[in-house]
Amino acid sequence: MVECKFRHENLLLLAYRSFGVVFGELSTSPLYVYKSTFSGRLRNHLNEDTVFGAFSLIFWTLTLFSVLKYVVFMLNADDNGEGGIFALYALLCRNARLSLLPNQQAADEELSTYHNEGYPSSNSPSSLLKKFIEKRKKTRTLMLLLVLSSACMIVTIGVLTPAISILSSIEGLQTRNKDFHHGTVIVITCYLLIGIFVLQYCGAHRVAFTFSPIIILWLLSIAIIGTYNIIHWNPKIYQALSPCYIYKFSKGTGKDGWISLGGILLCITGSETIFAEVGKVTPSSIRVSFCFLVYPCLVLQYMGQAAFLSRNPSAVSFSFHMSIPDSFSWPIMAMATLTAIVASQAAISATFSIVKQCYTLGCFPRIKIVRKSDWSNRQIFIPEINWILMILCLLVTVGSQDTNHIGNAYGIACIIVMFLTTLLTSLVINFVWHKSLLLALCYFLLFGVIEITFFSSSFMKIHEAGWISLLLSAVFVFLMYAWHYGSRKKYLHDQHNKVPMKWILNLGSDLGVVRVPGIGLIYTELANGVPATFSQFLTNLPAFYKIVVFVCVKTVPVPFVPRKERYLIGRIGPKSYRMYRCIVRNGYKDVQEYESECDFENELMMSVAEFIQLEAEGSRTADGSIDGRLAVVRTSEKFGKRIEASASGEIGECSSGLMATVTKSKSPTLQKLKCMYEQELPRLSDRRRIRFKLLDTGYKDSNVKEELLELLEAKHAGIAYVIGHSYVKAKWNSSFFKRFLINIFYSSLRKNCRAPAVSLSIPRISLIEVGMAYSL
């Protein structure tokens, strides 16, 4: 009984939280739906039957999409509790060979988050459609482009949502003061927009606790106003719940009614958030909050606004604000502005999230992702994207100066996202759930045909600012695809030119050079083989570190990788070579939370030590394998048996090789360099160094103790990071399109985005860059 009560309390708490996270955009739609619907030639048909028909369309559109598609169906298509367009794509990549980057490994399928609970076994026979897509690279490329298009439309929505919601809420000032100039409304809107984006920089978590109360009060207020308007103006509006009025509307308005569907569409803007943000709450909490409060309040508001319009057709330009009784106009207007701010915050956060997912999957240039420990779970901030969104949002607001024009662009962006979600979900039904192709086709036809109808209507308004969303998304799609194209070509070049193992073996255990104390971490994008960076280094320098670790940081098509399953460790060459491979696996929603580079170094060192022990338990051969099988190292489970970690008491020291050398050196130049480095990174002075000690316990294999001792000695000597500094260009005989993408666009992006060492949090004082030239 106590457990059941706790479960119900937790459900209600998450349902309360979902109002501020999920329903901001959907709740602001009543501000501009009727205005956009009757903005064109439908004004010529403005009578009671037309208003009733418009409300009937709004009611059934809201019911069909928000309730049936998203709340009932889409919330079941999650990926380990996560939603959104990349969740659907990740499900497809795990159940069909759709990925264009060949870095998949069999060990990835052993992740606990790789297979969703409740989904049918992947051993089911493949459908003909699945085989067709897997065999053709063009179809897989098309799938990626569709996903990127949807992601870019979400970025566009992040630009348009603040503009239309804030502007439509401030426009109410003109209804209360006839002398209030529209230019003043634009100025106030711009100031508020700037404030919203500055708030992102300061951290919206400080006021996030107010989001849910604002949305709840707003929904209750508009429901009360809607009920008042129904009773006061036209109680017969309930008859419009019948779909018969849709037929009357279509017959009476003809082409003008069809074109107005672009305005009707705005009633479901924000519905995609129901699925995209499911990971921040739960499906059950969303269903409770939507069905018991959001949906009935929105229906009452739309019904009341229609009742008001049926008696006051001349007020259609400001129907929401004019329908508010005079005594409540100013409080409701203030609440509308606050709700618009909450909706804008949700759209901006969703944009950060989708850009971060594009980045982790190799489809966006390297950017700075800020994640602070005192922020709420999964909240991130991307400075570059924040200021780009602000500039674009201000340009759209000042350029259009009309919610109708912004609504045209907004509707196109939303319906494209919905249609692509429907398309991918149809494939999930067939590929992942292993249902019949006929059932997947039925789902696509049920929603896809209606969405195409809405899109055809919105397409007629492209010349009325609808082109904004298409232009913005086209620019972002080109940027993302160019980056992914260049990165993939570079990866394939590295894979083709990796060093043969025979060459490594011929060098001997000393690698043909002097082995000096320390650990050398060689960063590579390859998940297997030895990168050409290593041979380039050995060719030009006569020494290398005693311990060599090839580090590959890659993204697995799962939302999160448990920390205990993150490190995949293996051995390269015989044991005497002391060469290891470490693959750090992240999910597409994972955010690294290392406080410093030393935390990663310590975890990596402990993982290698654990691997040495696990390997000894499973194999007693003295030389080891040529390229050993990778093993999942569950960190912190067995470390206490052999190795003890403790704070050394020395403050301000990092485990990097150069810092260790500088600490013991009497050279004034190096001491000055150390002081400058500590001034650049003040956090070094507040951090204690972690020292490792090998416990005096019995070892069945003496070689294990010897190898662990060498590892600890190398760790205490210091760690250096080796990374390739590449120059990329297309081959002289490449096509014009390839030379344009690689030589101009991709190269420009590489030069102007964050350096690989910065994005990987590699300390500059421990960094060694190896020059590499690529002819792709």
PDB file of N, CA and C in Angstrom, residues 489-522:
ATOM      1  N   LYS A 489      34.286  10.919 -45.094  1.00  0.00           N
ATOM      2  CA  LYS A 489      35.377  10.700 -46.042  1.00  0.00           C
ATOM      3  C   LYS A 489      36.721  10.632 -45.312  1.00  0.00           C
ATOM      4  N   LYS A 490      36.884  11.474 -44.313  1.00  0.00           N
ATOM      5  CA  LYS A 490      38.121  11.466 -43.531  1.00  0.00           C
ATOM      6  C   LYS A 490      38.261  10.153 -42.757  1.00  0.00           C
ATOM      7  N   TYR A 491      37.161   9.674 -42.187  1.00  0.00           N
ATOM      8  CA  TYR A 491      37.183   8.413 -41.447  1.00  0.00           C
ATOM      9  C   TYR A 491      37.541   7.249 -42.374  1.00  0.00           C
ATOM     10  N   LEU A 492      36.924   7.218 -43.556  1.00  0.00           N
ATOM     11  CA  LEU A 492      37.222   6.143 -44.507  1.00  0.00           C
ATOM     12  C   LEU A 492      38.674   6.200 -44.967  1.00  0.00           C
ATOM     13  N   HIS A 493      39.221   7.420 -45.107  1.00  0.00           N
ATOM     14  CA  HIS A 493      40.629   7.577 -45.480  1.00  0.00           C
ATOM     15  C   HIS A 493      41.530   7.021 -44.367  1.00  0.00           C
ATOM     16  N   ASP A 494      41.200   7.337 -43.115  1.00  0.00           N
ATOM     17  CA  ASP A 494      41.977   6.811 -41.991  1.00  0.00           C
ATOM     18  C   ASP A 494      41.909   5.288 -41.941  1.00  0.00           C
ATOM     19  N   GLN A 495      40.734   4.763 -42.189  1.00  0.00           N
ATOM     20  CA  GLN A 495      40.574   3.313 -42.145  1.00  0.00           C
ATOM     21  C   GLN A 495      41.359   2.629 -43.260  1.00  0.00           C
ATOM     22  N   HIS A 496      41.370   3.250 -44.425  1.00  0.00           N
ATOM     23  CA  HIS A 496      42.089   2.672 -45.559  1.00  0.00           C
ATOM     24  C   HIS A 496      43.602   2.747 -45.364  1.00  0.00           C
ATOM     25  N   ASN A 497      44.072   3.774 -44.659  1.00  0.00           N
ATOM     26  CA  ASN A 497      45.516   3.991 -44.507  1.00  0.00           C
ATOM     27  C   ASN A 497      46.034   3.637 -43.116  1.00  0.00           C
ATOM     28  N   LYS A 498      45.285   2.847 -42.368  1.00  0.00           N
ATOM     29  CA  LYS A 498      45.767   2.474 -41.042  1.00  0.00           C
ATOM     30  C   LYS A 498      46.999   1.568 -41.155  1.00  0.00           C
ATOM     31  N   VAL A 499      47.800   1.565 -40.092  1.00  0.00           N
ATOM     32  CA  VAL A 499      49.084   0.865 -40.107  1.00  0.00           C
ATOM     33  C   VAL A 499      48.854  -0.645 -40.008  1.00  0.00           C
ATOM     34  N   PRO A 500      49.496  -1.445 -40.885  1.00  0.00           N
ATOM     35  CA  PRO A 500      49.365  -2.908 -40.780  1.00  0.00           C
ATOM     36  C   PRO A 500      49.984  -3.417 -39.484  1.00  0.00           C
ATOM     37  N   MET A 501      49.358  -4.421 -38.897  1.00  0.00           N
ATOM     38  CA  MET A 501      49.890  -4.995 -37.663  1.00  0.00           C
ATOM     39  C   MET A 501      51.274  -5.612 -37.884  1.00  0.00           C
ATOM     40  N   LYS A 502      51.535  -6.081 -39.096  1.00  0.00           N
ATOM     41  CA  LYS A 502      52.849  -6.652 -39.403  1.00  0.00           C
ATOM     42  C   LYS A 502      53.942  -5.613 -39.210  1.00  0.00           C
ATOM     43  N   TRP A 503      53.661  -4.378 -39.565  1.00  0.00           N
ATOM     44  CA  TRP A 503      54.636  -3.300 -39.398  1.00  0.00           C
ATOM     45  C   TRP A 503      54.928  -3.067 -37.925  1.00  0.00           C
ATOM     46  N   ILE A 504      53.898  -3.116 -37.083  1.00  0.00           N
ATOM     47  CA  ILE A 504      54.079  -2.930 -35.642  1.00  0.00           C
ATOM     48  C   ILE A 504      54.925  -4.067 -35.063  1.00  0.00           C
ATOM     49  N   LEU A 505      54.619  -5.294 -35.488  1.00  0.00           N
ATOM     50  CA  LEU A 505      55.333  -6.450 -34.950  1.00  0.00           C
ATOM     51  C   LEU A 505      56.801  -6.440 -35.346  1.00  0.00           C
ATOM     52  N   ASN A 506      57.091  -5.942 -36.541  1.00  0.00           N
ATOM     53  CA  ASN A 506      58.476  -5.887 -37.003  1.00  0.00           C
ATOM     54  C   ASN A 506      59.319  -4.886 -36.213  1.00  0.00           C
ATOM     55  N   LEU A 507      58.647  -3.921 -35.553  1.00  0.00           N
ATOM     56  CA  LEU A 507      59.387  -2.928 -34.770  1.00  0.00           C
ATOM     57  C   LEU A 507      59.928  -3.519 -33.480  1.00  0.00           C
ATOM     58  N   GLY A 508      59.301  -4.594 -33.001  1.00  0.00           N
ATOM     59  CA  GLY A 508      59.730  -5.191 -31.737  1.00  0.00           C
ATOM     60  C   GLY A 508      59.051  -4.524 -30.551  1.00  0.00           C
ATOM     61  N   SER A 509      59.326  -5.035 -29.358  1.00  0.00           N
ATOM     62  CA  SER A 509      58.660  -4.526 -28.149  1.00  0.00           C
ATOM     63  C   SER A 509      59.037  -3.083 -27.831  1.00  0.00           C
ATOM     64  N   ASP A 510      60.214  -2.626 -28.334  1.00  0.00           N
ATOM     65  CA  ASP A 510      60.610  -1.236 -28.093  1.00  0.00           C
ATOM     66  C   ASP A 510      60.097  -0.302 -29.180  1.00  0.00           C
ATOM     67  N   LEU A 511      59.328  -0.821 -30.130  1.00  0.00           N
ATOM     68  CA  LEU A 511      58.744  -0.047 -31.232  1.00  0.00           C
ATOM     69  C   LEU A 511      59.809   0.635 -32.095  1.00  0.00           C
ATOM     70  N   GLY A 512      61.041   0.173 -31.991  1.00  0.00           N
ATOM     71  CA  GLY A 512      62.115   0.735 -32.807  1.00  0.00           C
ATOM     72  C   GLY A 512      62.630   2.064 -32.313  1.00  0.00           C
ATOM     73  N   VAL A 513      62.184   2.498 -31.116  1.00  0.00           N
ATOM     74  CA  VAL A 513      62.616   3.776 -30.554  1.00  0.00           C
ATOM     75  C   VAL A 513      62.903   3.573 -29.072  1.00  0.00           C
ATOM     76  N   VAL A 514      63.376   4.639 -28.429  1.00  0.00           N
ATOM     77  CA  VAL A 514      63.613   4.604 -26.989  1.00  0.00           C
ATOM     78  C   VAL A 514      62.272   4.745 -26.269  1.00  0.00           C
ATOM     79  N   ARG A 515      61.981   3.861 -25.313  1.00  0.00           N
ATOM     80  CA  ARG A 515      60.748   3.932 -24.534  1.00  0.00           C
ATOM     81  C   ARG A 515      61.020   4.699 -23.244  1.00  0.00           C
ATOM     82  N   VAL A 516      60.347   5.834 -23.084  1.00  0.00           N
ATOM     83  CA  VAL A 516      60.571   6.693 -21.929  1.00  0.00           C
ATOM     84  C   VAL A 516      59.406   6.526 -20.947  1.00  0.00           C
ATOM     85  N   PRO A 517      59.622   6.852 -19.652  1.00  0.00           N
ATOM     86  CA  PRO A 517      58.550   6.700 -18.655  1.00  0.00           C
ATOM     87  C   PRO A 517      57.345   7.578 -18.997  1.00  0.00           C
ATOM     88  N   GLY A 518      56.149   7.061 -18.723  1.00  0.00           N
ATOM     89  CA  GLY A 518      54.927   7.820 -18.957  1.00  0.00           C
ATOM     90  C   GLY A 518      53.929   7.048 -19.792  1.00  0.00           C
ATOM     91  N   ILE A 519      52.759   7.663 -19.978  1.00  0.00           N
ATOM     92  CA  ILE A 519      51.678   7.079 -20.778  1.00  0.00           C
ATOM     93  C   ILE A 519      51.387   8.009 -21.949  1.00  0.00           C
ATOM     94  N   GLY A 520      51.338   7.448 -23.125  1.00  0.00           N
ATOM     95  CA  GLY A 520      50.980   8.217 -24.309  1.00  0.00           C
ATOM     96  C   GLY A 520      49.579   7.843 -24.760  1.00  0.00           C
ATOM     97  N   LEU A 521      48.650   8.805 -24.714  1.00  0.00           N
ATOM     98  CA  LEU A 521      47.277   8.588 -25.186  1.00  0.00           C
ATOM     99  C   LEU A 521      47.178   9.097 -26.619  1.00  0.00           C
ATOM    100  N   ILE A 522      46.969   8.182 -27.545  1.00  0.00           N
ATOM    101  CA  ILE A 522      46.876   8.546 -28.962  1.00  0.00           C
ATOM    102  C   ILE A 522      45.406   8.567 -29.360  1.00  0.00           C
TER     103      ILE A 522
END
